CSV table of C-alpha atoms in Angstrom, one decimal:
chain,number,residue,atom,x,y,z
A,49,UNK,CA,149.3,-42.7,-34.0
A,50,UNK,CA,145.5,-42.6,-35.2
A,51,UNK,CA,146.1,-38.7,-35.3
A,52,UNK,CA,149.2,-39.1,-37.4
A,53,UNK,CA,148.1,-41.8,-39.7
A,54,UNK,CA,144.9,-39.8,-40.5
A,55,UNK,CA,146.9,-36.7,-41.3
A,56,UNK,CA,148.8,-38.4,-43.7
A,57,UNK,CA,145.4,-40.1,-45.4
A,58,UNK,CA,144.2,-37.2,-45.9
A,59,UNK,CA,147.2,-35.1,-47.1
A,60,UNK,CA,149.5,-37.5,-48.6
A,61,UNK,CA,147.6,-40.6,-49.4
A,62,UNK,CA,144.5,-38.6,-50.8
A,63,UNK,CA,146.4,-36.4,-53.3
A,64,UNK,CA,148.6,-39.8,-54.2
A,65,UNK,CA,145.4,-41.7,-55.3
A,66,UNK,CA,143.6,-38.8,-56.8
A,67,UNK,CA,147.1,-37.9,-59.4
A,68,UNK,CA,146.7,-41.9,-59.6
A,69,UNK,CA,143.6,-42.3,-61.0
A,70,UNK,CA,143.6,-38.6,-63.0
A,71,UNK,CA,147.1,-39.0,-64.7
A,72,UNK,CA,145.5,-41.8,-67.4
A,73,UNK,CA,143.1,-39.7,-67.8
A,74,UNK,CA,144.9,-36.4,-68.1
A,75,UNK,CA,147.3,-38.8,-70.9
A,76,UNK,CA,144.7,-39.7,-73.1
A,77,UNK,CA,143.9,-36.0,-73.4
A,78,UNK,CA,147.3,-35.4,-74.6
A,79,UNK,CA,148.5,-33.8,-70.9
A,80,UNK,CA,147.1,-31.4,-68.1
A,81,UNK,CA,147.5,-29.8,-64.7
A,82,UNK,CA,147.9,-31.4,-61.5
A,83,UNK,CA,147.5,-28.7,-59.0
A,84,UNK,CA,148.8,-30.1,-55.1
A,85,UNK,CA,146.9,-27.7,-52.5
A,86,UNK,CA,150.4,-27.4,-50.4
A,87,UNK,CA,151.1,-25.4,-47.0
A,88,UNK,CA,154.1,-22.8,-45.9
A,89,UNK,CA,154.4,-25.3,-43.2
A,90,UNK,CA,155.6,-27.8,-45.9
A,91,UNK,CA,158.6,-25.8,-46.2
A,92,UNK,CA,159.4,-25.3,-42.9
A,93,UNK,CA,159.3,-26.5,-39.2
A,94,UNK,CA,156.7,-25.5,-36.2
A,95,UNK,CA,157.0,-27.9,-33.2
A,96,UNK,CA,152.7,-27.5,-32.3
A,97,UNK,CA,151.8,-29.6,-36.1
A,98,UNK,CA,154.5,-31.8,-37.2
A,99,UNK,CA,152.0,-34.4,-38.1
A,100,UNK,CA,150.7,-31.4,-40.4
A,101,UNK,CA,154.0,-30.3,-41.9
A,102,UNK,CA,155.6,-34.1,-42.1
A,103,UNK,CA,152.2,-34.5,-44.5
A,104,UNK,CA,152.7,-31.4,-46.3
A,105,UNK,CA,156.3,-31.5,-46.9
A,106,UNK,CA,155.7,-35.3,-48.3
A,107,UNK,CA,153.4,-33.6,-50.5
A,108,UNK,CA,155.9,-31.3,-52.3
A,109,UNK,CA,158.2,-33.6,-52.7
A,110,UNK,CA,155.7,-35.9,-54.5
A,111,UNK,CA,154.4,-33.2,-56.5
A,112,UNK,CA,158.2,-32.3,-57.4
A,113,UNK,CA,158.6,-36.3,-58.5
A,114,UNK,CA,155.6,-36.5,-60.4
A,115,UNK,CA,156.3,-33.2,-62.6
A,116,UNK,CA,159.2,-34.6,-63.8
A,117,UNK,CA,157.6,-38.2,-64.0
A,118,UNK,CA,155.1,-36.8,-65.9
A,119,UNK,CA,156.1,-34.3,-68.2
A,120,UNK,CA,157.0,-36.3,-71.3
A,121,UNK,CA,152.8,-37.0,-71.2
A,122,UNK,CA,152.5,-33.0,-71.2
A,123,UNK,CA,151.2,-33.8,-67.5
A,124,UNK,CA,152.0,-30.7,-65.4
A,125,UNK,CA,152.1,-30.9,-61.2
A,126,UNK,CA,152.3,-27.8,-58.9
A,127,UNK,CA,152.4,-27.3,-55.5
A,128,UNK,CA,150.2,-24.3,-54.6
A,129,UNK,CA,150.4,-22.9,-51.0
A,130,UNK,CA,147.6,-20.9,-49.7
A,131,UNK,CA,147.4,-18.4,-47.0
A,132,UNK,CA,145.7,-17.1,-44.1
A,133,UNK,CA,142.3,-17.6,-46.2
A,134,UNK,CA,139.3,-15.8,-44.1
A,135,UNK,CA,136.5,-18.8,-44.8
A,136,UNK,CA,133.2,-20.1,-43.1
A,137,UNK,CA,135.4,-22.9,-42.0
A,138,UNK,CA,138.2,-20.4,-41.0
A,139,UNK,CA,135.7,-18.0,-39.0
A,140,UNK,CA,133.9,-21.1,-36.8
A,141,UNK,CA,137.8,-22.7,-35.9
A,142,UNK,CA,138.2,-19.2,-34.9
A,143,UNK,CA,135.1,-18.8,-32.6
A,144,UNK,CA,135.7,-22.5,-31.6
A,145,UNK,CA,138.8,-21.0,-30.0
A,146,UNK,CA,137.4,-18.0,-28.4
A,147,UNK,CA,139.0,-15.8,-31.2
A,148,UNK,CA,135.7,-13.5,-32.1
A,149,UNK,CA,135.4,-11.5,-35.2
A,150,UNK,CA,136.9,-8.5,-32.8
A,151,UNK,CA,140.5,-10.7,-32.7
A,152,UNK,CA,140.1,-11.2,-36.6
A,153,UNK,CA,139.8,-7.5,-37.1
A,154,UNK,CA,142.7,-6.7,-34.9
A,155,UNK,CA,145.3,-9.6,-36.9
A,156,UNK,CA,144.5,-8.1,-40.7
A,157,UNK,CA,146.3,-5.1,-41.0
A,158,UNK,CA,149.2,-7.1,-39.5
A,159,UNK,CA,149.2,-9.0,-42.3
A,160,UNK,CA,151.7,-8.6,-44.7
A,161,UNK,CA,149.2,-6.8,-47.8
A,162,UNK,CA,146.9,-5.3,-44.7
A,163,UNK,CA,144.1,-8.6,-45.7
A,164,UNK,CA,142.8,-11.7,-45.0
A,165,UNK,CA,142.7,-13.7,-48.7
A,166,UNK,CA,139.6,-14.9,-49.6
A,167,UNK,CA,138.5,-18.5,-51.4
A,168,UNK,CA,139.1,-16.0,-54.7
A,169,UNK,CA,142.7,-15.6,-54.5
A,170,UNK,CA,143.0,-19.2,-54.4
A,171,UNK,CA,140.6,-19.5,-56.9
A,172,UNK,CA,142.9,-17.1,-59.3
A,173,UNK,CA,146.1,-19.0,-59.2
A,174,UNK,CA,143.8,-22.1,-59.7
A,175,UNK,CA,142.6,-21.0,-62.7
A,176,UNK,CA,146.1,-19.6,-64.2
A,177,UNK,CA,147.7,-22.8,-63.0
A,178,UNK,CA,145.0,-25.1,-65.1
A,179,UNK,CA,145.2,-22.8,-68.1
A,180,UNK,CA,147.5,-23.0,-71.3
A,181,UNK,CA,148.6,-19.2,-69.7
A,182,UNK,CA,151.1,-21.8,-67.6
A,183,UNK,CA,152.2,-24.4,-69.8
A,184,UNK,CA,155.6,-23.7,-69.2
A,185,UNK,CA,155.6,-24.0,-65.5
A,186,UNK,CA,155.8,-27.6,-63.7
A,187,UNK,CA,156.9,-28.6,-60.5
A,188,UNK,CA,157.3,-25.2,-58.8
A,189,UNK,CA,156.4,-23.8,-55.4
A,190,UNK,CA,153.7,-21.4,-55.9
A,191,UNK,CA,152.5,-18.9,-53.1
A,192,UNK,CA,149.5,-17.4,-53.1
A,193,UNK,CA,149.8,-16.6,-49.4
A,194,UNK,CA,149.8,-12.4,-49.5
A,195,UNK,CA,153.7,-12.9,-48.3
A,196,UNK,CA,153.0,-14.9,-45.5
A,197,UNK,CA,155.3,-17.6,-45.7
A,198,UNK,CA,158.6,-14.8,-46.7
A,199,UNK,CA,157.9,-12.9,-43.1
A,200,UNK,CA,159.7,-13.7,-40.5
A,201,UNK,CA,158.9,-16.4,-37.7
A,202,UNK,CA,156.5,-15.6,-34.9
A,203,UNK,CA,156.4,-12.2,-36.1
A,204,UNK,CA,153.0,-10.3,-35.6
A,205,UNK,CA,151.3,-13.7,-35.2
């Protein structure tokens, strides 16, 4: 329950208070962009992290409620879903698992565009997403995931 509980604080209930305290701020600017850091396991099922996906899929659903809550203030909310990104955090989980650089090697040209994404690619969307480049676009799914999340299942994990 502590596990589950802190899953959601951080996934669900963090986001929730930070659009909170940013929307009357983003109004009396005349609008801006909420960007949700999402997860292709919002959108789907895996038994080993339901406490992860329950808190991720809660997360696009707010982000979908808030973009039309908020877009008579000009207030825009997106749900942006990241891939396999190859960070400092993502290399030490790795060793902590016994997964060396050698097993890292071997997974990235299995990988749908032959790479591991870096920080940058998130970084991209990020950018176009906060921009006037996206005014138009509220309360979408965006994947910047390298075509992860369209592969199929368990394949070449």
């Amino acid at each position: 329950e502590e596990f589950y509980d802190n899953m959601l604080g951080i996934n669900l209930k963090g986001p929730f208070f930070l659009c909170k305290y940013a929307v009357p701020i983003l109004r009396s600017r005349g609008g801006g962009s909420i960007i949700n850091t999402g997860s292709v396991h919002g959108l789907g099922g895996d038994s080993r992290l339901v406490a992860y996906a329950v808190s991720k899929g809660g997360l696009l659903t707010m982000t979908k409620n808030l973009a039309v809550g908020l877009a008579k203030d000009k207030i825009r909310v997106n749900y942006m879903i990241p891939g396999w990104v190859l960070s400092a955090t993502e290399r030490r989980i790795r060793r902590e698992m016994g997964q060396d650089e050698n097993w890292l090697k071997d997974r990235e040209p299995r990988l749908p565009m032959g790479r591991f994404q870096t920080p940058q690619d998130s970084a991209n969307l990020v950018a176009f997403l906060a921009s006037d480049d996206s005014a138009m676009i509220t309360g979408c799914v965006l994947n910047v995931d390298a075509g992860h999340s369209v592969r199929c299942i368990g394949a070449d994990e």
